[in-house]
Short mmCIF file of C-alpha atoms and ligand atoms in Angstrom, two decimals:
data_model
loop_
_atom_site.label_atom_id
_atom_site.label_comp_id
_atom_site.label_asym_id
_atom_site.label_seq_id
_atom_site.Cartn_x
_atom_site.Cartn_y
_atom_site.Cartn_z
CA MET K 255 138.07 -126.18 13.55
CA ALA K 256 141.64 -127.22 14.17
CA ARG K 257 141.08 -130.91 13.55
CA LEU K 258 143.97 -132.70 12.02
CA ASN K 259 142.60 -136.01 10.88
CA PRO K 260 145.14 -138.40 9.49
CA VAL K 261 144.43 -139.47 5.94
CA PHE K 262 145.90 -142.60 4.40
CA VAL K 263 146.82 -142.30 0.76
CA CYS K 264 147.53 -145.24 -1.52
CA THR K 265 150.92 -144.92 -3.19
CA SER K 266 149.74 -146.89 -6.17
CA CYS K 267 146.34 -145.41 -7.08
CA GLY K 268 146.11 -142.25 -4.97
CA GLY K 269 142.91 -143.43 -3.26
CA GLU K 270 142.30 -142.09 0.24
CA SER K 271 140.89 -143.76 3.33
CA LEU K 272 140.39 -142.51 6.85
CA LYS K 273 142.02 -145.47 8.64
CA TRP K 274 145.01 -147.62 7.88
CA GLN K 275 144.25 -150.92 6.21
CA GLY K 276 146.47 -153.63 4.88
CA GLN K 277 144.84 -153.48 1.48
CA CYS K 278 143.85 -150.35 -0.43
CA PRO K 279 140.03 -150.35 -0.68
CA ALA K 280 140.22 -148.55 -4.03
CA CYS K 281 142.69 -150.60 -6.06
CA GLY K 282 143.23 -153.71 -3.95
CA GLU K 283 147.02 -153.21 -3.68
CA TRP K 284 148.58 -154.57 -0.46
CA ASN K 285 150.64 -152.47 1.97
CA SER K 286 150.35 -149.36 -0.14
CA LEU K 287 148.63 -146.98 2.29
CA GLU K 288 150.76 -144.23 3.79
CA GLU K 289 149.72 -141.70 6.38
CA ARG K 290 149.48 -138.12 5.29
CA ARG K 291 148.20 -135.30 7.49
CA ALA K 292 145.28 -133.49 5.93
CA SER K 293 146.61 -129.99 5.89
CA GLY K 294 143.73 -128.04 4.45
CA ILE K 295 141.48 -128.42 7.49
CA ARG K 296 143.13 -125.80 9.65
CA ALA K 297 141.42 -122.40 9.64
CA ALA K 298 143.06 -120.80 6.62
CA PRO K 299 143.19 -117.09 5.89
CA ALA K 300 140.30 -116.08 3.66
CA ALA K 301 141.07 -116.20 -0.06
CA ALA K 302 140.88 -112.90 -1.92
CA ALA K 303 138.25 -112.72 -4.65
CA VAL K 304 138.76 -110.63 -7.76
CA SER K 305 135.86 -108.61 -9.11
CA LEU K 306 135.05 -109.18 -12.76
CA ALA K 307 133.64 -105.69 -13.28
CA PRO K 308 133.90 -104.42 -16.87
CA GLY K 309 137.34 -102.97 -17.45
CA ALA K 310 138.81 -104.62 -14.33
CA VAL K 311 142.54 -105.26 -14.58
CA LEU K 312 142.82 -109.03 -14.22
CA GLY K 313 146.54 -109.50 -14.84
CA GLY K 314 147.81 -112.75 -16.36
CA GLY K 315 146.64 -113.08 -19.93
CA GLY K 316 149.28 -111.47 -22.05
CA GLU K 317 150.07 -112.18 -25.67
CA ARG K 318 149.67 -115.73 -26.92
CA LEU K 319 152.91 -117.34 -28.04
CA PRO K 320 152.75 -118.35 -31.70
CA SER K 321 154.01 -121.94 -31.99
CA GLY K 322 155.51 -121.40 -35.44
CA GLN K 323 153.11 -124.02 -36.82
CA ALA K 324 149.97 -122.43 -38.19
CA GLU K 325 148.14 -125.77 -38.02
CA LEU K 326 148.93 -126.12 -34.33
CA ASP K 327 147.94 -122.51 -33.62
CA ARG K 328 144.68 -123.23 -35.39
CA VAL K 329 143.92 -126.13 -33.04
CA LEU K 330 144.98 -124.02 -30.04
CA ARG K 331 142.76 -121.21 -31.30
CA GLY K 332 145.56 -118.69 -31.68
CA GLY K 333 148.77 -119.95 -30.08
CA ILE K 334 149.98 -120.97 -26.64
CA VAL K 335 148.38 -119.05 -23.77
CA PRO K 336 151.05 -117.88 -21.26
CA GLY K 337 150.80 -119.82 -18.01
CA SER K 338 148.63 -122.53 -19.55
CA VAL K 339 149.28 -126.26 -19.42
CA ILE K 340 148.85 -128.34 -22.57
CA LEU K 341 148.86 -132.12 -22.65
CA LEU K 342 149.93 -133.72 -25.95
CA GLY K 343 149.02 -137.40 -26.15
CA GLY K 344 149.73 -139.95 -28.84
CA ASP K 345 151.20 -143.34 -29.63
CA PRO K 346 154.96 -143.78 -29.25
CA GLY K 347 156.78 -142.82 -32.46
CA ILE K 348 153.98 -140.68 -33.88
CA GLY K 349 156.02 -137.45 -33.76
CA LYS K 350 155.34 -135.75 -30.43
CA SER K 351 159.00 -135.03 -29.67
CA THR K 352 159.60 -133.89 -33.23
CA LEU K 353 156.72 -131.42 -33.21
CA LEU K 354 157.58 -130.03 -29.77
CA LEU K 355 161.26 -129.59 -30.59
CA GLN K 356 160.21 -127.58 -33.64
CA VAL K 357 157.83 -125.50 -31.52
CA ALA K 358 160.40 -125.03 -28.73
CA ALA K 359 163.01 -123.81 -31.20
CA HIS K 360 160.56 -121.38 -32.78
CA VAL K 361 159.50 -119.86 -29.45
CA ALA K 362 163.14 -119.78 -28.32
CA ALA K 363 163.96 -117.29 -31.08
CA THR K 364 162.28 -114.63 -28.95
CA ARG K 365 161.85 -116.05 -25.41
CA PRO K 366 163.83 -118.46 -23.20
CA VAL K 367 162.59 -122.06 -23.47
CA ILE K 368 163.48 -125.22 -21.54
CA TYR K 369 163.09 -128.64 -23.17
CA ALA K 370 163.26 -131.27 -20.43
CA SER K 371 163.76 -134.70 -21.92
CA GLY K 372 163.63 -137.70 -19.63
CA GLU K 373 163.48 -140.08 -22.57
CA GLU K 374 166.47 -138.99 -24.60
CA SER K 375 169.92 -137.66 -23.74
CA VAL K 376 170.89 -134.08 -24.48
CA ALA K 377 173.09 -135.38 -27.32
CA GLN K 378 170.15 -137.23 -28.89
CA VAL K 379 167.95 -134.15 -28.71
CA GLY K 380 170.81 -132.12 -30.16
CA LEU K 381 171.20 -134.51 -33.09
CA ARG K 382 167.51 -134.34 -33.76
CA ALA K 383 167.61 -130.54 -33.67
CA GLN K 384 170.41 -130.62 -36.26
CA ARG K 385 168.44 -133.00 -38.43
CA LEU K 386 165.44 -130.68 -38.22
CA SER K 387 167.75 -127.69 -38.87
CA VAL K 388 166.39 -125.93 -35.84
CA ALA K 389 168.89 -124.22 -33.62
CA ALA K 390 168.21 -121.47 -31.15
CA ALA K 391 170.46 -120.00 -28.49
CA GLY K 392 167.45 -119.43 -26.26
CA LEU K 393 166.58 -123.13 -26.21
CA GLY K 394 167.96 -124.95 -23.16
CA VAL K 395 167.87 -128.75 -23.31
CA VAL K 396 168.14 -130.75 -20.13
CA SER K 397 167.96 -134.48 -19.58
CA GLU K 398 166.33 -134.55 -16.16
CA THR K 399 163.61 -136.60 -14.55
CA ASP K 400 163.26 -134.77 -11.23
CA CYS K 401 160.25 -132.47 -11.34
CA GLN K 402 161.56 -129.99 -8.75
CA ALA K 403 164.96 -129.74 -10.44
CA VAL K 404 163.31 -128.95 -13.77
CA LEU K 405 161.06 -126.28 -12.26
CA THR K 406 163.97 -124.68 -10.40
CA LEU K 407 165.84 -124.41 -13.69
CA VAL K 408 162.82 -122.94 -15.46
CA ALA K 409 162.39 -120.35 -12.72
CA ALA K 410 166.10 -119.43 -12.81
CA ARG K 411 166.06 -118.99 -16.60
CA GLN K 412 162.69 -117.20 -16.50
CA ALA K 413 161.60 -119.41 -19.35
CA ALA K 414 158.33 -118.60 -21.13
CA LEU K 415 157.81 -122.18 -22.25
CA LEU K 416 158.66 -125.55 -20.72
CA VAL K 417 158.36 -128.83 -22.63
CA ILE K 418 158.17 -132.02 -20.55
CA ASP K 419 159.03 -135.08 -22.67
CA SER K 420 157.48 -137.17 -21.23
CA ILE K 421 155.34 -137.12 -18.09
CA GLN K 422 155.87 -140.90 -17.79
CA THR K 423 159.57 -140.32 -17.04
CA LEU K 424 159.11 -137.49 -14.53
CA GLN K 425 159.41 -138.06 -10.79
CA SER K 426 158.47 -135.98 -7.80
CA GLY K 427 160.30 -136.43 -4.52
CA SER K 428 157.08 -136.04 -2.53
CA VAL K 429 155.72 -139.37 -3.80
CA ALA K 430 157.34 -142.71 -3.09
CA ALA K 431 156.09 -144.54 -6.20
CA GLY K 432 158.29 -145.03 -9.26
CA ALA K 433 158.14 -142.92 -12.43
CA GLY K 434 155.07 -143.67 -14.53
CA ALA K 435 152.99 -144.86 -11.55
CA VAL K 436 149.57 -143.31 -11.35
CA THR K 437 150.37 -141.32 -8.20
CA GLN K 438 153.56 -139.98 -9.84
CA LEU K 439 151.74 -138.92 -13.01
CA ARG K 440 149.12 -137.10 -10.93
CA GLU K 441 151.50 -135.47 -8.49
CA CYS K 442 154.00 -134.31 -11.13
CA THR K 443 151.22 -132.90 -13.30
CA ALA K 444 149.69 -131.14 -10.30
CA GLU K 445 153.10 -129.64 -9.46
CA LEU K 446 153.55 -128.46 -13.04
CA VAL K 447 150.06 -126.94 -13.06
CA ARG K 448 150.69 -125.11 -9.77
CA PHE K 449 153.94 -123.75 -11.17
CA ALA K 450 152.33 -122.60 -14.42
CA LYS K 451 149.39 -120.96 -12.62
CA SER K 452 151.68 -119.04 -10.29
CA GLY K 453 153.01 -117.23 -13.34
CA GLY K 454 155.84 -119.64 -14.07
CA ALA K 455 155.68 -120.55 -17.72
CA ALA K 456 153.45 -122.16 -20.28
CA ILE K 457 154.01 -125.92 -20.11
CA VAL K 458 153.53 -128.57 -22.76
CA ILE K 459 153.44 -132.11 -21.35
CA VAL K 460 153.97 -135.15 -23.56
CA GLY K 461 151.98 -138.23 -22.57
CA HIS K 462 152.37 -141.58 -24.31
CA VAL K 463 149.25 -143.51 -25.02
CA THR K 464 149.92 -147.21 -24.81
CA LYS K 465 147.54 -149.96 -25.79
CA GLU K 466 146.62 -150.86 -22.24
CA GLY K 467 147.52 -147.45 -20.86
CA ALA K 468 144.90 -145.42 -22.68
CA ILE K 469 143.30 -145.05 -19.27
CA ALA K 470 146.39 -145.25 -17.09
CA GLY K 471 148.22 -142.62 -19.15
CA PRO K 472 147.17 -139.20 -20.41
CA LYS K 473 143.44 -139.78 -19.80
CA LEU K 474 144.09 -139.58 -16.04
CA LEU K 475 145.55 -136.11 -16.37
CA GLU K 476 143.01 -134.51 -18.67
CA HIS K 477 141.05 -132.82 -15.90
CA LEU K 478 144.20 -131.22 -14.46
CA VAL K 479 145.36 -129.38 -17.57
CA ASP K 480 143.89 -126.54 -19.64
CA THR K 481 144.20 -128.06 -23.08
CA VAL K 482 144.35 -131.64 -24.29
CA LEU K 483 145.69 -132.45 -27.74
CA TYR K 484 145.90 -135.86 -29.37
CA PHE K 485 147.90 -137.02 -32.36
CA GLU K 486 146.08 -139.38 -34.73
CA THR K 487 147.33 -141.27 -37.74
CA GLU K 488 146.91 -144.48 -39.69
CA ALA K 489 149.67 -147.08 -39.67
CA GLY K 490 151.98 -146.41 -42.59
CA SER K 491 150.59 -142.97 -43.40
CA ARG K 492 152.83 -139.95 -43.33
CA TYR K 493 149.98 -137.67 -42.39
CA ARG K 494 149.40 -136.71 -38.79
CA ILE K 495 146.29 -135.08 -37.37
CA VAL K 496 146.27 -133.06 -34.16
CA ARG K 497 142.90 -132.86 -32.46
CA ALA K 498 141.97 -130.85 -29.36
CA THR K 499 139.63 -132.77 -27.08
CA LYS K 500 139.59 -130.06 -24.42
CA ASN K 501 140.50 -126.37 -24.52
CA ARG K 502 139.78 -123.85 -21.79
CA PHE K 503 140.67 -121.02 -24.19
CA GLY K 504 138.54 -121.76 -27.22
CA ALA K 505 136.39 -124.21 -29.12
CA VAL K 506 137.67 -127.72 -29.83
CA ASN K 507 136.28 -128.44 -33.26
CA GLU K 508 139.40 -127.70 -35.33
CA LEU K 509 141.90 -130.24 -36.60
CA GLY K 510 145.53 -129.54 -37.52
CA PHE K 511 147.13 -131.48 -40.37
CA PHE K 512 150.82 -132.33 -40.68
CA ALA K 513 152.96 -134.53 -42.89
CA MET K 514 156.02 -136.33 -41.48
CA THR K 515 158.97 -135.63 -43.77
CA GLY K 516 162.71 -136.29 -43.67
CA THR K 517 163.11 -132.93 -41.95
CA GLY K 518 160.35 -133.05 -39.38
CA LEU K 519 156.66 -132.27 -39.42
CA LYS K 520 155.46 -129.93 -42.12
CA GLU K 521 152.02 -128.40 -41.96
CA VAL K 522 149.54 -129.29 -44.66
CA LYS K 523 147.97 -126.02 -45.73
CA ASN K 524 145.15 -127.43 -47.84
CA PRO K 525 144.15 -130.82 -46.48
CA ALA K 526 140.88 -131.13 -48.45
CA ALA K 527 142.04 -134.02 -50.62
CA ILE K 528 145.05 -135.53 -48.81
CA PHE K 529 143.18 -138.70 -47.97
CA LEU K 530 142.04 -139.31 -51.53
CA ALA K 531 144.41 -141.79 -53.14
CA ARG K 532 141.97 -144.12 -54.77
CA ALA K 533 142.55 -146.96 -57.12
CA PRO K 534 142.20 -145.85 -60.76
CA GLN K 535 139.29 -148.27 -61.28
CA PRO K 536 136.28 -147.70 -59.02
CA ALA K 537 135.79 -150.68 -56.69
CA ALA K 538 132.61 -152.02 -55.12
CA GLY K 539 132.15 -150.79 -51.54
CA SER K 540 134.08 -147.54 -51.96
CA ILE K 541 132.57 -144.06 -51.93
CA VAL K 542 133.81 -140.53 -51.33
CA THR K 543 132.14 -138.19 -48.88
CA VAL K 544 132.73 -134.59 -47.88
CA THR K 545 133.09 -134.31 -44.15
CA ARG K 546 133.43 -131.16 -42.07
CA GLU K 547 135.38 -132.88 -39.34
CA GLY K 548 137.78 -130.31 -37.95
CA GLY K 549 136.18 -127.14 -39.26
CA ARG K 550 137.17 -127.55 -42.91
CA PRO K 551 135.65 -129.55 -45.74
CA LEU K 552 137.60 -132.77 -46.26
CA LEU K 553 137.10 -135.36 -48.93
CA ILE K 554 137.35 -138.81 -47.43
CA GLU K 555 137.03 -142.27 -48.90
CA LEU K 556 134.77 -144.67 -47.03
CA GLN K 557 135.07 -148.39 -47.63
CA ALA K 558 132.59 -151.09 -46.75
CA LEU K 559 132.86 -154.83 -47.03
CA VAL K 560 129.97 -157.17 -46.42
CA ASP K 561 130.67 -160.85 -46.46
CA ARG K 562 128.58 -163.96 -45.74
CA MET K 563 128.86 -164.71 -42.06
CA ARG K 564 131.07 -167.74 -41.40
CA PHE K 565 129.97 -168.78 -37.93
CA GLY K 566 128.36 -167.57 -34.74
CA ALA K 567 127.11 -164.01 -34.50
CA PRO K 568 127.64 -161.56 -37.38
CA ARG K 569 130.57 -159.18 -36.90
CA ARG K 570 130.19 -155.41 -37.11
CA ILE K 571 133.53 -153.62 -37.26
CA ALA K 572 133.87 -149.85 -37.73
CA GLN K 573 137.26 -148.15 -38.12
CA GLY K 574 137.12 -144.38 -37.71
CA LEU K 575 133.36 -144.39 -37.15
CA ASP K 576 131.11 -145.10 -34.20
CA ALA K 577 130.20 -148.79 -34.09
CA ASN K 578 126.83 -148.08 -32.47
CA ARG K 579 125.99 -145.71 -35.29
CA LEU K 580 126.84 -148.46 -37.77
CA ALA K 581 124.49 -150.87 -35.97
CA MET K 582 121.74 -148.25 -36.21
CA LEU K 583 122.36 -147.72 -39.94
CA LEU K 584 122.13 -151.47 -40.55
CA ALA K 585 118.74 -151.51 -38.84
CA VAL K 586 117.56 -148.51 -40.89
CA ILE K 587 118.47 -150.01 -44.27
CA ASN K 588 117.00 -153.34 -43.28
CA ARG K 589 113.68 -151.80 -42.35
CA HIS K 590 113.40 -148.97 -44.85
CA ALA K 591 115.37 -150.05 -47.91
CA GLY K 592 115.09 -153.82 -47.86
CA VAL K 593 118.87 -154.30 -47.53
CA ALA K 594 119.15 -157.25 -45.13
CA LEU K 595 122.60 -157.88 -43.65
CA GLN K 596 121.71 -159.99 -40.61
CA GLU K 597 123.52 -162.94 -42.17
CA HIS K 598 126.59 -160.93 -43.10
CA ASP K 599 129.77 -159.75 -41.44
CA VAL K 600 130.08 -155.99 -41.94
CA PHE K 601 133.30 -153.97 -41.99
CA VAL K 602 133.46 -150.20 -42.51
CA ASN K 603 136.68 -148.20 -42.72
CA VAL K 604 137.52 -144.50 -43.02
CA VAL K 605 140.63 -144.32 -45.21
CA GLY K 606 143.42 -142.17 -43.77
CA GLY K 607 143.10 -142.96 -40.08
CA ILE K 608 140.90 -139.98 -39.26
CA GLN K 609 138.14 -140.38 -36.68
CA ILE K 610 134.80 -139.05 -37.89
CA THR K 611 132.30 -137.98 -35.28
CA GLU K 612 129.71 -136.19 -37.41
CA THR K 613 126.61 -137.85 -38.79
CA ALA K 614 127.01 -136.72 -42.42
CA THR K 615 128.71 -140.05 -43.15
CA ASP K 616 125.43 -141.96 -42.60
CA LEU K 617 124.27 -141.74 -46.19
CA PRO K 618 127.61 -142.61 -47.85
CA VAL K 619 128.11 -145.51 -45.42
CA VAL K 620 124.83 -147.16 -46.36
CA ILE K 621 125.48 -146.60 -50.07
CA ALA K 622 128.92 -148.22 -49.68
CA LEU K 623 127.33 -151.15 -47.83
CA ALA K 624 124.79 -151.63 -50.62
CA SER K 625 127.56 -151.32 -53.21
CA SER K 626 129.56 -154.07 -51.53
CA LEU K 627 126.51 -156.29 -51.14
CA LYS K 628 125.53 -155.92 -54.80
CA ASN K 629 129.19 -156.04 -55.84
CA VAL K 630 128.55 -153.01 -58.04
CA ALA K 631 131.06 -150.18 -58.08
CA LEU K 632 129.79 -146.62 -57.77
CA PRO K 633 130.81 -143.99 -60.33
CA ALA K 634 134.24 -142.57 -59.42
CA GLN K 635 132.97 -139.02 -59.69
CA LEU K 636 130.18 -139.44 -57.14
CA VAL K 637 130.16 -137.91 -53.65
CA ALA K 638 127.45 -138.25 -51.03
CA PHE K 639 126.70 -136.87 -47.59
CA GLY K 640 123.69 -136.74 -45.30
CA GLU K 641 122.33 -137.91 -41.99
CA LEU K 642 119.83 -140.77 -41.66
CA GLY K 643 116.94 -140.83 -39.22
CA LEU K 644 115.31 -143.92 -37.71
CA THR K 645 112.32 -143.61 -40.00
CA GLY K 646 114.52 -143.81 -43.07
CA GLU K 647 114.46 -140.10 -43.79
CA VAL K 648 117.56 -138.31 -45.08
CA ARG K 649 118.26 -135.25 -42.95
CA PRO K 650 120.23 -132.14 -43.87
CA VAL K 651 123.68 -131.50 -42.44
CA PRO K 652 125.39 -128.15 -41.74
CA TYR K 653 127.52 -126.41 -44.40
CA GLY K 654 125.93 -128.18 -47.37
CA ASP K 655 126.96 -125.47 -49.86
CA GLU K 656 130.55 -125.47 -48.67
CA ARG K 657 130.77 -129.26 -49.01
CA LEU K 658 129.39 -129.13 -52.54
CA ARG K 659 131.83 -126.37 -53.53
CA GLU K 660 134.79 -128.40 -52.30
CA ALA K 661 133.57 -131.52 -54.12
CA GLN K 662 133.34 -129.51 -57.32
CA VAL K 663 136.81 -128.00 -56.81
CA GLN K 664 138.24 -131.51 -56.39
CA GLY K 665 136.71 -132.62 -59.68
CA PHE K 666 133.61 -134.52 -58.60
CA ARG K 667 130.67 -134.39 -61.01
CA VAL K 668 127.69 -135.90 -59.17
CA ALA K 669 126.52 -135.35 -55.61
CA LEU K 670 123.85 -137.24 -53.71
CA VAL K 671 122.60 -134.99 -50.91
CA PRO K 672 119.65 -134.46 -48.53
CA ARG K 673 116.82 -132.52 -50.17
CA ASP K 674 117.22 -129.62 -47.74
CA ASN K 675 120.91 -129.32 -48.66
CA ALA K 676 120.30 -129.06 -52.41
CA PRO K 677 121.23 -125.55 -53.53
CA ARG K 678 119.02 -123.58 -55.90
CA LYS K 679 122.05 -123.14 -58.12
CA PRO K 680 124.61 -125.95 -57.86
CA PRO K 681 128.31 -125.20 -58.51
CA ALA K 682 129.10 -125.29 -62.24
CA GLY K 683 129.72 -128.79 -63.54
CA LEU K 684 128.22 -130.55 -60.52
CA THR K 685 124.93 -132.41 -60.84
CA VAL K 686 123.12 -132.53 -57.51
CA HIS K 687 120.64 -135.31 -56.75
CA ALA K 688 118.39 -134.40 -53.83
CA VAL K 689 116.93 -137.31 -51.89
CA SER K 690 114.46 -137.49 -49.02
CA THR K 691 114.60 -141.15 -48.02
CA VAL K 692 117.22 -143.84 -47.84
CA ALA K 693 115.33 -145.95 -50.37
CA GLU K 694 115.37 -143.05 -52.83
CA ALA K 695 119.08 -142.53 -52.21
CA LEU K 696 119.98 -146.16 -52.93
CA ALA K 697 117.82 -146.15 -56.07
CA ALA K 698 119.56 -142.98 -57.29
CA ALA K 699 123.03 -144.30 -56.52
CA PHE K 700 122.59 -147.47 -58.54
CA THR K 701 120.73 -146.20 -61.59
CA ARG K 702 123.08 -146.17 -64.55
CA ALA K 703 124.59 -142.83 -65.49
CA PRO K 704 123.36 -140.89 -62.47
CA GLY K 705 124.71 -137.77 -64.14
CA GLY K 706 121.81 -137.88 -66.60
CA ALA K 707 118.62 -136.97 -64.80
CA SER K 708 119.02 -134.28 -62.20
CA ALA K 709 116.43 -134.30 -59.48
CA GLU K 710 116.66 -130.56 -58.99
P1 TYD V 164 159.16 -138.88 -32.42
O1 TYD V 164 158.95 -137.41 -32.48
O2 TYD V 164 160.39 -139.37 -31.74
O3 TYD V 164 157.90 -139.62 -31.79
P2 TYD V 164 157.34 -139.61 -30.31
O4 TYD V 164 158.05 -138.56 -29.55
O5 TYD V 164 155.87 -139.34 -30.48
O6 TYD V 164 157.56 -140.98 -29.75
O7 TYD V 164 159.12 -139.39 -33.93
C1 TYD V 164 159.72 -140.55 -34.25
C2 TYD V 164 159.45 -140.95 -35.69
O8 TYD V 164 159.45 -139.88 -36.60
C3 TYD V 164 160.54 -141.88 -36.11
O9 TYD V 164 159.90 -143.05 -36.60
C4 TYD V 164 161.29 -141.18 -37.16
C5 TYD V 164 160.33 -140.15 -37.67
N1 TYD V 164 161.00 -138.89 -38.08
C6 TYD V 164 160.96 -138.50 -39.39
O10 TYD V 164 160.40 -139.18 -40.25
N2 TYD V 164 161.57 -137.33 -39.76
C7 TYD V 164 162.20 -136.53 -38.87
O11 TYD V 164 162.72 -135.47 -39.23
C8 TYD V 164 162.24 -136.96 -37.50
C9 TYD V 164 162.95 -136.13 -36.46
C10 TYD V 164 161.62 -138.15 -37.15
MG1 MG V 165 159.43 -138.86 -27.99
#
């Protein structure tokens, strides 16, 4: 059993090979393989298993730490789990440091917290804290890039929370590569995870997403951590959305909404209509839908533009929606509603920078496409939602009643919905048109005064 095979590890990509080679077989880098003795092969003492019998005392756990931001706690499903590791990704400048300084200061009111900033000096973090009017004696700020040094400090202070801003600036002495290299990102994150799991502290790691680094950055670390959060926004918007893409402690279908203000990020308590800032005159190609992205009904404006193709192959561009889904919808309306766009460039945009993953936008997208093609504006007080099938049928979506209620609360008067979503008794003041096929839906959307004849 006591074999001690040498293993050669690439300092640039972390790939392993059993013999030394001049070029790493994984990433093609030259002279990057270093010998490392595989340590785990020796006969190790047996690990102790813990029985999960009902009522067994499992230790760990403990109270979740409220972050002080209800929207963030909502995404985390009830606050920060002690000993857990959270990765917060997002574009540079989106507000990661701002949010985490606010959270660190809040937690520091009751428990010791360390904010390790490799990007900014202590003075800069201090100035920001003043600007945000957050000050807490229990919050220790350190400008340090050495992973071990940070963890030693956290252990000495017995901190309950550690913020690493950012993982791209952290370095571990056990790896030769420079900060930000793939092996450094992996090794530092692994060290942080080991520390957290041995009862150290909850750790929040900031990871920048760069244009080319979407893969080389936070994505590489997702499997190591417990929870992965991403910041989303649209250029120029003050709203910020926090989405969980992974959470070992709860479901991931909630979104948290924030607004960037002069004094930091403020949570948006009722986000239903924050993305609705439409032109006073209805424009062709624009429609409002009620989505349930993120566990709450949200009114969102969808915009479509179809334009005669200039040259080559027609373009299909989808912002905030799945481009493959758009291609499918184009085929469905071509075949089942006689709307032919093979000779057109097609652009679809979700206003507000939110990514929509549910299928309830199918019906409003095709109505917006038809509206742009005909150059006929839809009534401003119309909302639509519903899924489309390949045979042109309009399928029901979950939470139909809730969507209709929110549309009514926000002042919409007409709703175009799948037949199976039509309520027996619509909310007062809302006329509901139930449709079964895409052809029916387009006919209903473009008949004059669709408030007149209710289908139900
Ligand atoms: P920051 O948290 O530094 O972004 P990140 O850490 O994700 O790179 O946020 C920087 C932006 O936020 C910057 O453009 C200024 C703006 N901001 C405000 O609008 N108000 C504030 O109170 C603060 C602290 C920053
Ligand atoms: Mg920052």
